[in-house]
PDB file of C-alpha atoms in Angstrom:
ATOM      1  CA  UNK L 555     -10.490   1.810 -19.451  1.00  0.00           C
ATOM      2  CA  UNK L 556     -10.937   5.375 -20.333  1.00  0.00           C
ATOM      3  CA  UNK L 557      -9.387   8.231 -17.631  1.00  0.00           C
ATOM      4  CA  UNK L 558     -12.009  10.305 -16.390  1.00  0.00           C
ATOM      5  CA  UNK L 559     -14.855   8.089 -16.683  1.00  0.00           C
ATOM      6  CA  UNK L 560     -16.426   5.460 -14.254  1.00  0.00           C
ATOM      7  CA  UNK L 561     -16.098   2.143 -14.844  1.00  0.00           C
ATOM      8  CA  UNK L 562     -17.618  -0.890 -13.441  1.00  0.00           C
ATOM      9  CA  UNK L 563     -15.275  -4.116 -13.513  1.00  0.00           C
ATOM     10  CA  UNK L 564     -16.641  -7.380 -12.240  1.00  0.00           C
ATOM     11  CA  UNK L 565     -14.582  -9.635 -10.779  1.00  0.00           C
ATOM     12  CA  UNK L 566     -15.766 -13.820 -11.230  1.00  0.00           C
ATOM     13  CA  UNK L 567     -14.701 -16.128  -7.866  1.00  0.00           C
ATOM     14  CA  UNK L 568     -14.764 -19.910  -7.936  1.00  0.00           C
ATOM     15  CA  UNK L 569     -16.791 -19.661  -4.736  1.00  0.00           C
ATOM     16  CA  UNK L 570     -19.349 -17.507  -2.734  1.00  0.00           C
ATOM     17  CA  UNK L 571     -18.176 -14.092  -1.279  1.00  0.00           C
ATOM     18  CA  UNK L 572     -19.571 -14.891   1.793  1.00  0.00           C
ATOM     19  CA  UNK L 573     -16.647 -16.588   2.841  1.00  0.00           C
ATOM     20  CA  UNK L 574     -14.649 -13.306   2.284  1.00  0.00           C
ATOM     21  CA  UNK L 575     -13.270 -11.492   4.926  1.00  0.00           C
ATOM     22  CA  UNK L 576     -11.320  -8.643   2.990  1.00  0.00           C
ATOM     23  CA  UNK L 577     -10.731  -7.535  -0.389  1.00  0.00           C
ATOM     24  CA  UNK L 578      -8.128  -5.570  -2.013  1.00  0.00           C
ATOM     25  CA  UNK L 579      -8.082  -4.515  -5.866  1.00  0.00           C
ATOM     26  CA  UNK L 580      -5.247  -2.647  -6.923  1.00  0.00           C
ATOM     27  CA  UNK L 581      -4.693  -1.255 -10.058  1.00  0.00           C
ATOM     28  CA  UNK L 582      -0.969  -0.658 -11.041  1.00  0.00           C
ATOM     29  CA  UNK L 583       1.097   1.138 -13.892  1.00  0.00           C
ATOM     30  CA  UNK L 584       4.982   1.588 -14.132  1.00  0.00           C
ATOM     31  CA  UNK L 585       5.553  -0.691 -10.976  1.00  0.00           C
ATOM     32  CA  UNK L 586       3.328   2.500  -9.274  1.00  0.00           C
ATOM     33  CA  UNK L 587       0.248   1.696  -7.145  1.00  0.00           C
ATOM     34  CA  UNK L 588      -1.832   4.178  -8.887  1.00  0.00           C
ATOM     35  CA  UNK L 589      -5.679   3.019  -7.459  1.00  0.00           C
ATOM     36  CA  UNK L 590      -6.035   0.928  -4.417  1.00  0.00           C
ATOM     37  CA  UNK L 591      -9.673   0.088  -3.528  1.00  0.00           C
ATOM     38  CA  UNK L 592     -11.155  -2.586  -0.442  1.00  0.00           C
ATOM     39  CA  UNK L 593     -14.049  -4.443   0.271  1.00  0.00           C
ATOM     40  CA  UNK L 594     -15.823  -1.368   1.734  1.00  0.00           C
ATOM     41  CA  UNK L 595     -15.520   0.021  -2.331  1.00  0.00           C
ATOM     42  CA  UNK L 596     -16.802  -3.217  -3.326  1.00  0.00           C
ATOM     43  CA  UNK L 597     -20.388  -5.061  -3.555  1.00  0.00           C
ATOM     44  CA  UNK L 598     -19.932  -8.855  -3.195  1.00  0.00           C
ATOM     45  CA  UNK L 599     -23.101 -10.396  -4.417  1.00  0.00           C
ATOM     46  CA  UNK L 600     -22.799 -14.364  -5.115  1.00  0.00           C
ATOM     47  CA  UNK L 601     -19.353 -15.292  -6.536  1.00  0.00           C
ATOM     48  CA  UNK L 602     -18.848 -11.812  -8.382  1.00  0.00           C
ATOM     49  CA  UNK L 603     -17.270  -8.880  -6.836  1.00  0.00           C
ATOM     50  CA  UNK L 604     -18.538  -5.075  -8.088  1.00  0.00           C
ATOM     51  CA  UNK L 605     -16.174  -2.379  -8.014  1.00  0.00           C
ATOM     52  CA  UNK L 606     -16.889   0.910  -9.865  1.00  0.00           C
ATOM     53  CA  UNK L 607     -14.220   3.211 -10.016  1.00  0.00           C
ATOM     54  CA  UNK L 608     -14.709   7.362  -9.425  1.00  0.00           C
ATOM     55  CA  UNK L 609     -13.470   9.681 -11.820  1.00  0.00           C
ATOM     56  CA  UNK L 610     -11.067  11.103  -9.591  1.00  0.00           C
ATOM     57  CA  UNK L 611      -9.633   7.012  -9.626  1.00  0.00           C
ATOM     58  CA  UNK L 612      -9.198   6.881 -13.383  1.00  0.00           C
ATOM     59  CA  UNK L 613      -8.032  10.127 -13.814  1.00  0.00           C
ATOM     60  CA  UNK L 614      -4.871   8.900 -12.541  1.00  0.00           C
ATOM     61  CA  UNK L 615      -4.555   6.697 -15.759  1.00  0.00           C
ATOM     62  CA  UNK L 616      -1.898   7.151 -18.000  1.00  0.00           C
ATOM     63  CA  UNK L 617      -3.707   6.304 -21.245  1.00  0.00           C
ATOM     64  CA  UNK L 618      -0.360   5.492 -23.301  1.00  0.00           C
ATOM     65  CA  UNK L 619       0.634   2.420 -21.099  1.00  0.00           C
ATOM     66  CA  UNK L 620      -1.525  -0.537 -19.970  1.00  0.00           C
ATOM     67  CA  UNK L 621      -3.266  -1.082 -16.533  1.00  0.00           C
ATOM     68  CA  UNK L 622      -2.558  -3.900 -14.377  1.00  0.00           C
ATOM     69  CA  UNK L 623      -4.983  -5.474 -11.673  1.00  0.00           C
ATOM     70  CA  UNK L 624      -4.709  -7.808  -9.137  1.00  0.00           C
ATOM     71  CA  UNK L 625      -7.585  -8.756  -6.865  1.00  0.00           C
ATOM     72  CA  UNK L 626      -6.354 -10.310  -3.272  1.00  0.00           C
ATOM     73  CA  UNK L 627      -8.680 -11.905  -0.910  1.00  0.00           C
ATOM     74  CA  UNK L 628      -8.594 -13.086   2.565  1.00  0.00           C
ATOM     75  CA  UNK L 629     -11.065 -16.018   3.486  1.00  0.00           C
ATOM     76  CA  UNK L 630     -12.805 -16.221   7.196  1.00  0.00           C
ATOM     77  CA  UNK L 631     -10.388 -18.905   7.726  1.00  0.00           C
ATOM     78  CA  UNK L 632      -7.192 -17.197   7.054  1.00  0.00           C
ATOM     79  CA  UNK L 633      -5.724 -18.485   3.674  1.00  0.00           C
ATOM     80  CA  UNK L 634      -4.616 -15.542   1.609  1.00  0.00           C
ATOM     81  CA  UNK L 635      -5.554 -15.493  -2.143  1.00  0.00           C
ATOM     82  CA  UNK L 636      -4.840 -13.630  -5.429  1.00  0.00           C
ATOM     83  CA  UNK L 637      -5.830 -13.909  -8.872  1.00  0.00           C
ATOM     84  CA  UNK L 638      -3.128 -13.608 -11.510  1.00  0.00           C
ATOM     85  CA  UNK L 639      -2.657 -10.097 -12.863  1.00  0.00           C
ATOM     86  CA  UNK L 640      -4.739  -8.754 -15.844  1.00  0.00           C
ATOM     87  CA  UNK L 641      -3.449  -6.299 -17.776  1.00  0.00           C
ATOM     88  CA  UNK L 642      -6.085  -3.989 -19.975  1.00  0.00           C
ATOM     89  CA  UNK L 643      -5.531  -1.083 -22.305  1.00  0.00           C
ATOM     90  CA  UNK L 644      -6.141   2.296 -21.472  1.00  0.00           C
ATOM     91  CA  UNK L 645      -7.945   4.696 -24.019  1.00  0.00           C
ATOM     92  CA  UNK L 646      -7.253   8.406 -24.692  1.00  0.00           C
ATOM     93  CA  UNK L 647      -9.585  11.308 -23.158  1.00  0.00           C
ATOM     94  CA  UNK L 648      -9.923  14.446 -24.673  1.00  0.00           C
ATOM     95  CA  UNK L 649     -11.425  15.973 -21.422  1.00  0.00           C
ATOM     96  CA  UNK L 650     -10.141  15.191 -17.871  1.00  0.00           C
ATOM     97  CA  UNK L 651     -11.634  17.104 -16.108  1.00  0.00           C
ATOM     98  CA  UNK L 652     -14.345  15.408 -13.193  1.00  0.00           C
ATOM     99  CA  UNK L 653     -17.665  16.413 -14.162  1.00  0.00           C
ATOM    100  CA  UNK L 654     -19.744  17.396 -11.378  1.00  0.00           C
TER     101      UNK L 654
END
């Protein structure tokens, strides 16, 4: 991921989305919550979720230390779930300011 640009990260699920009742993606460096995005942010289509992040998200990236993300899902029956966390690189950006 590159700060100040606007990625799109797809997310695979063993099974359909329609049997999601929320989602929460959160995207964490130095044990700091630095994005936190829900299912309203999100396009469930299948088994994949679709989140693109803003540049105002990603501008919040420090580009020297890795990313972690964590998606958590609650199912229309009530059992919690959470995929393990993945942990991606960040690149450097010469230019962060949000381009309008």
């Amino acid at each position: 991921m590159m700060p100040g640009t606007t990625p799109t990260h797809y997310f695979e699920l063993p099974f359909d989305t329609s049997n999601i009742s929320q989602v929460r993606i959160i995207y964490k460096q130095d044990n700091e919550i630095i994005i936190k995005k829900t299912q309203d942010d999100c396009i469930l289509d299948g088994s994949t979720i679709e989140l693109t992040l803003t540049q105002e998200d990603t501008v919040k990236i420090n580009h020297e230390k890795p990313v972690d993300i964590q998606v958590r899902i609650l199912d229309n029956v009530g059992h919690s779930l959470g995929s393990l966390v993945m942990s991606v690189g960040a690149e450097k950006c010469l230019d962060l300011e949000v381009l309008q």
